[in-house]
XYZ file of C-alpha atoms in Angstrom:
279
model
C 96.873 8.559 -43.446
C 93.336 8.496 -42.014
C 91.361 11.662 -41.295
C 91.777 11.235 -37.531
C 95.513 10.732 -37.959
C 95.679 13.949 -39.988
C 93.764 15.791 -37.299
C 95.872 14.451 -34.461
C 99.013 15.368 -36.357
C 97.930 18.983 -36.840
C 96.162 19.598 -33.517
C 97.766 20.231 -30.141
C 96.403 21.107 -26.703
C 97.717 23.454 -24.034
C 98.039 22.706 -20.331
C 94.305 23.169 -19.668
C 93.157 21.246 -22.733
C 92.366 24.086 -25.172
C 93.054 22.732 -28.650
C 94.558 24.647 -31.590
C 95.629 23.523 -35.052
C 98.513 24.540 -37.267
C 98.088 25.092 -41.005
C 101.362 26.135 -42.562
C 102.498 29.214 -40.657
C 99.024 29.899 -39.297
C 97.537 28.868 -35.969
C 93.806 28.049 -36.062
C 91.740 28.693 -32.949
C 88.098 28.414 -31.886
C 85.873 31.290 -30.839
C 82.364 30.859 -29.449
C 79.278 33.069 -29.382
C 76.254 32.229 -27.264
C 72.748 31.811 -28.672
C 69.754 32.513 -26.439
C 66.162 31.352 -26.118
C 63.420 33.393 -24.505
C 62.191 32.151 -21.140
C 59.499 34.490 -19.861
C 61.110 37.863 -19.156
C 64.634 36.518 -19.643
C 66.950 35.200 -22.340
C 68.751 31.973 -21.456
C 71.846 30.597 -23.211
C 70.969 27.343 -24.982
C 73.715 26.970 -27.597
C 77.152 28.221 -28.598
C 78.291 28.658 -32.187
C 81.889 27.910 -33.074
C 83.845 30.221 -35.383
C 87.297 29.651 -36.851
C 89.886 32.282 -35.976
C 93.205 32.088 -37.896
C 96.298 33.803 -36.472
C 99.526 34.733 -38.225
C 102.446 35.344 -35.841
C 99.998 36.025 -33.051
C 97.877 38.484 -35.039
C 94.298 37.628 -36.120
C 93.490 37.563 -39.830
C 90.062 37.713 -41.472
C 88.569 34.191 -41.652
C 86.449 34.608 -44.795
C 89.240 35.767 -47.178
C 91.525 33.134 -45.688
C 89.073 30.321 -46.443
C 88.334 31.713 -49.899
C 92.051 31.671 -50.738
C 92.436 27.947 -50.091
C 92.406 25.254 -52.739
C 89.671 22.640 -52.437
C 91.778 20.014 -50.652
C 93.246 22.585 -48.262
C 89.843 24.025 -47.484
C 88.391 20.581 -46.769
C 91.189 19.925 -44.263
C 90.825 23.336 -42.599
C 87.051 22.849 -42.320
C 87.666 19.555 -40.568
C 90.188 21.181 -38.246
C 87.520 23.749 -37.383
C 84.912 21.127 -36.519
C 87.359 19.090 -34.445
C 88.523 22.191 -32.558
C 85.031 23.531 -31.901
C 83.714 20.203 -30.619
C 86.733 19.621 -28.376
C 86.859 23.178 -27.011
C 83.114 23.477 -26.461
C 83.435 21.607 -23.164
C 85.258 24.597 -21.660
C 82.079 26.726 -21.770
C 80.544 26.438 -18.330
C 76.897 25.757 -19.210
C 75.303 22.359 -18.697
C 73.600 20.919 -21.789
C 74.650 23.689 -24.180
C 74.065 22.714 -27.822
C 76.880 22.918 -30.389
C 76.344 24.996 -33.552
C 78.746 24.344 -36.430
C 78.970 25.456 -40.044
C 78.682 22.654 -42.592
C 81.837 22.519 -44.697
C 81.448 22.629 -48.473
C 84.292 20.145 -48.954
C 83.353 16.660 -50.134
C 82.744 14.052 -47.453
C 82.005 16.430 -44.581
C 78.895 14.590 -43.394
C 80.605 11.216 -43.765
C 83.502 12.316 -41.547
C 81.355 13.962 -38.885
C 80.821 10.775 -36.803
C 84.606 10.558 -36.371
C 84.699 14.070 -34.929
C 81.819 13.329 -32.556
C 83.515 10.189 -31.248
C 86.811 12.043 -30.851
C 85.179 14.778 -28.761
C 82.734 12.419 -26.996
C 79.789 14.568 -28.090
C 76.367 13.024 -28.866
C 74.949 13.938 -32.275
C 71.721 15.043 -30.590
C 73.574 18.077 -29.180
C 74.738 19.200 -32.632
C 73.161 21.831 -34.909
C 74.743 21.940 -38.374
C 74.311 25.210 -40.293
C 74.262 25.519 -44.086
C 75.404 29.116 -44.484
C 76.068 28.940 -48.209
C 73.592 26.568 -49.884
C 74.547 27.797 -53.366
C 78.110 26.508 -52.882
C 76.884 22.909 -53.015
C 76.535 21.036 -56.287
C 72.925 20.543 -57.468
C 71.249 17.800 -55.461
C 74.109 17.588 -52.954
C 72.562 19.865 -50.352
C 69.566 17.636 -49.688
C 71.761 14.517 -49.542
C 74.095 16.092 -46.975
C 71.139 17.352 -44.922
C 69.544 13.893 -44.874
C 72.860 12.319 -43.843
C 73.237 14.748 -40.945
C 69.667 14.165 -39.787
C 70.193 10.404 -39.979
C 73.117 10.812 -37.569
C 70.773 12.511 -35.110
C 72.006 16.069 -35.686
C 69.711 19.014 -36.295
C 69.987 21.166 -39.411
C 69.865 24.950 -39.763
C 69.890 26.950 -42.968
C 70.372 30.607 -43.788
C 72.440 33.393 -42.333
C 74.061 34.415 -45.605
C 75.511 37.908 -45.404
C 73.259 40.582 -46.893
C 70.744 38.038 -48.207
C 67.110 37.558 -47.343
C 66.033 34.284 -45.699
C 66.184 31.365 -48.188
C 62.484 30.559 -48.333
C 62.814 28.002 -51.149
C 65.581 26.050 -49.443
C 63.604 25.959 -46.206
C 60.628 24.480 -48.019
C 62.730 21.798 -49.709
C 65.103 20.846 -46.868
C 62.695 21.121 -43.925
C 65.416 22.317 -41.529
C 65.010 22.433 -37.779
C 66.127 26.074 -37.667
C 65.800 28.950 -40.150
C 68.474 31.607 -39.652
C 67.886 35.251 -40.529
C 71.079 37.097 -41.436
C 71.968 40.003 -39.188
C 72.761 42.491 -41.961
C 69.416 41.863 -43.639
C 67.547 41.902 -40.332
C 69.129 45.163 -39.173
C 67.996 46.918 -42.345
C 64.464 45.585 -41.906
C 64.392 46.529 -38.213
C 65.156 50.161 -39.068
C 62.198 50.418 -41.462
C 58.851 50.723 -39.728
C 56.914 49.345 -42.711
C 59.313 46.431 -43.292
C 59.454 45.643 -39.597
C 55.703 45.075 -39.529
C 56.175 42.198 -41.990
C 58.576 40.276 -39.723
C 55.898 38.449 -37.679
C 54.414 37.012 -40.892
C 57.865 35.890 -42.083
C 58.631 34.244 -38.752
C 55.183 32.668 -38.611
C 55.634 31.246 -42.101
C 58.892 29.537 -41.166
C 57.416 28.169 -37.962
C 54.404 26.850 -39.885
C 56.884 24.771 -41.900
C 58.301 23.277 -38.711
C 61.396 25.463 -38.367
C 62.359 27.482 -35.329
C 63.646 30.947 -36.221
C 67.011 32.376 -35.189
C 67.888 36.042 -35.696
C 71.621 36.696 -35.692
C 73.597 39.924 -35.636
C 71.492 41.710 -32.997
C 73.525 44.780 -32.024
C 71.076 47.255 -30.468
C 68.096 47.241 -28.143
C 65.935 48.469 -31.005
C 66.872 45.392 -33.045
C 66.286 43.104 -30.068
C 62.843 44.636 -29.621
C 62.060 43.973 -33.288
C 63.082 40.329 -32.894
C 60.996 39.952 -29.744
C 57.969 41.549 -31.378
C 58.341 39.232 -34.383
C 58.174 36.199 -32.093
C 61.504 34.617 -33.039
C 62.709 31.604 -31.077
C 66.475 32.153 -30.841
C 68.581 35.303 -30.474
C 72.238 35.944 -31.290
C 74.410 39.049 -31.565
C 76.950 41.386 -30.006
C 74.312 43.035 -27.816
C 73.874 39.721 -26.015
C 77.265 38.012 -26.307
C 80.476 38.653 -28.261
C 82.442 35.798 -29.885
C 85.320 34.959 -27.545
C 88.308 32.696 -28.043
C 88.147 29.265 -26.447
C 89.595 29.460 -22.966
C 88.276 32.987 -22.369
C 85.710 33.297 -19.594
C 82.267 33.661 -21.196
C 79.450 35.309 -19.268
C 76.671 32.728 -19.437
C 74.287 34.442 -17.019
C 70.616 34.723 -17.877
C 69.774 38.100 -19.450
C 66.908 40.034 -17.870
C 64.841 41.737 -20.588
C 63.342 44.523 -18.440
C 66.872 45.476 -17.374
C 67.999 45.808 -21.004
C 65.199 48.272 -21.744
C 65.044 49.930 -18.311
C 66.407 53.306 -19.434
C 64.402 53.528 -22.661
C 62.112 56.545 -22.578
C 59.351 54.642 -24.364
C 59.841 51.317 -22.618
C 56.273 51.068 -21.294
C 54.206 51.589 -24.475
C 56.640 49.949 -26.883
C 58.109 47.073 -24.919
C 55.760 46.589 -21.973
C 53.517 43.983 -23.669
C 56.589 41.872 -24.403
C 57.185 41.166 -20.746
C 55.297 38.621 -18.739
C 54.790 36.207 -21.632
C 56.997 33.795 -23.580
């Protein structure tokens, strides 16, 4: 049985075209969270990241322990289900030209199978951003090979975003990704420390000097958003801006006005005023 035959056998669509997959007794669904780019005094949605959401008898279960419990062959199949679902369901987000952000599966052959998924969903590779969230899970030498394969397809590559870990400076130097992701847990700790926060512009500038745009994820408060803005990051993601929502749920894709976010801050003028009126 070919990979596409396996996918078609396990995936079904409802009456409006939202796709889900079945793995044993579980139903696998897509959720999407918007990613924003600064445009003057606003944040504009430019991408949506797909997340796998497993359900057992209609109740959600934690994705990370679920994936960790799978054997290698099972995990490879579930990772492929996730990619197929995210690419197919992405079209239901009502934003023209929105990029797709997907996690790179650690199962063997992921990059080789990706063209099949793109053809199936009729998505050009140029709209795809593939994220390496767990570089250490790849065998030595494999990471760079997979990254080169993805770039050869026309996809962009992002690296980082590991929970509780600092940005992977060494991997960024060796892989030359298009996007460097800063994990939300790490960033939130830094944002709360005045001395550490002052170092963020240098970190961001260093990544950009190596040709990578910088994405900060996990932004949950206005204080953290201000820290990201002051650091000069390129892309913004987090619950403050947009929550992950299941495919088929209406997602608010409106442009976010920065002065409105900070309008009731007592110190908005001295602290945030210089941020407005420039990109």
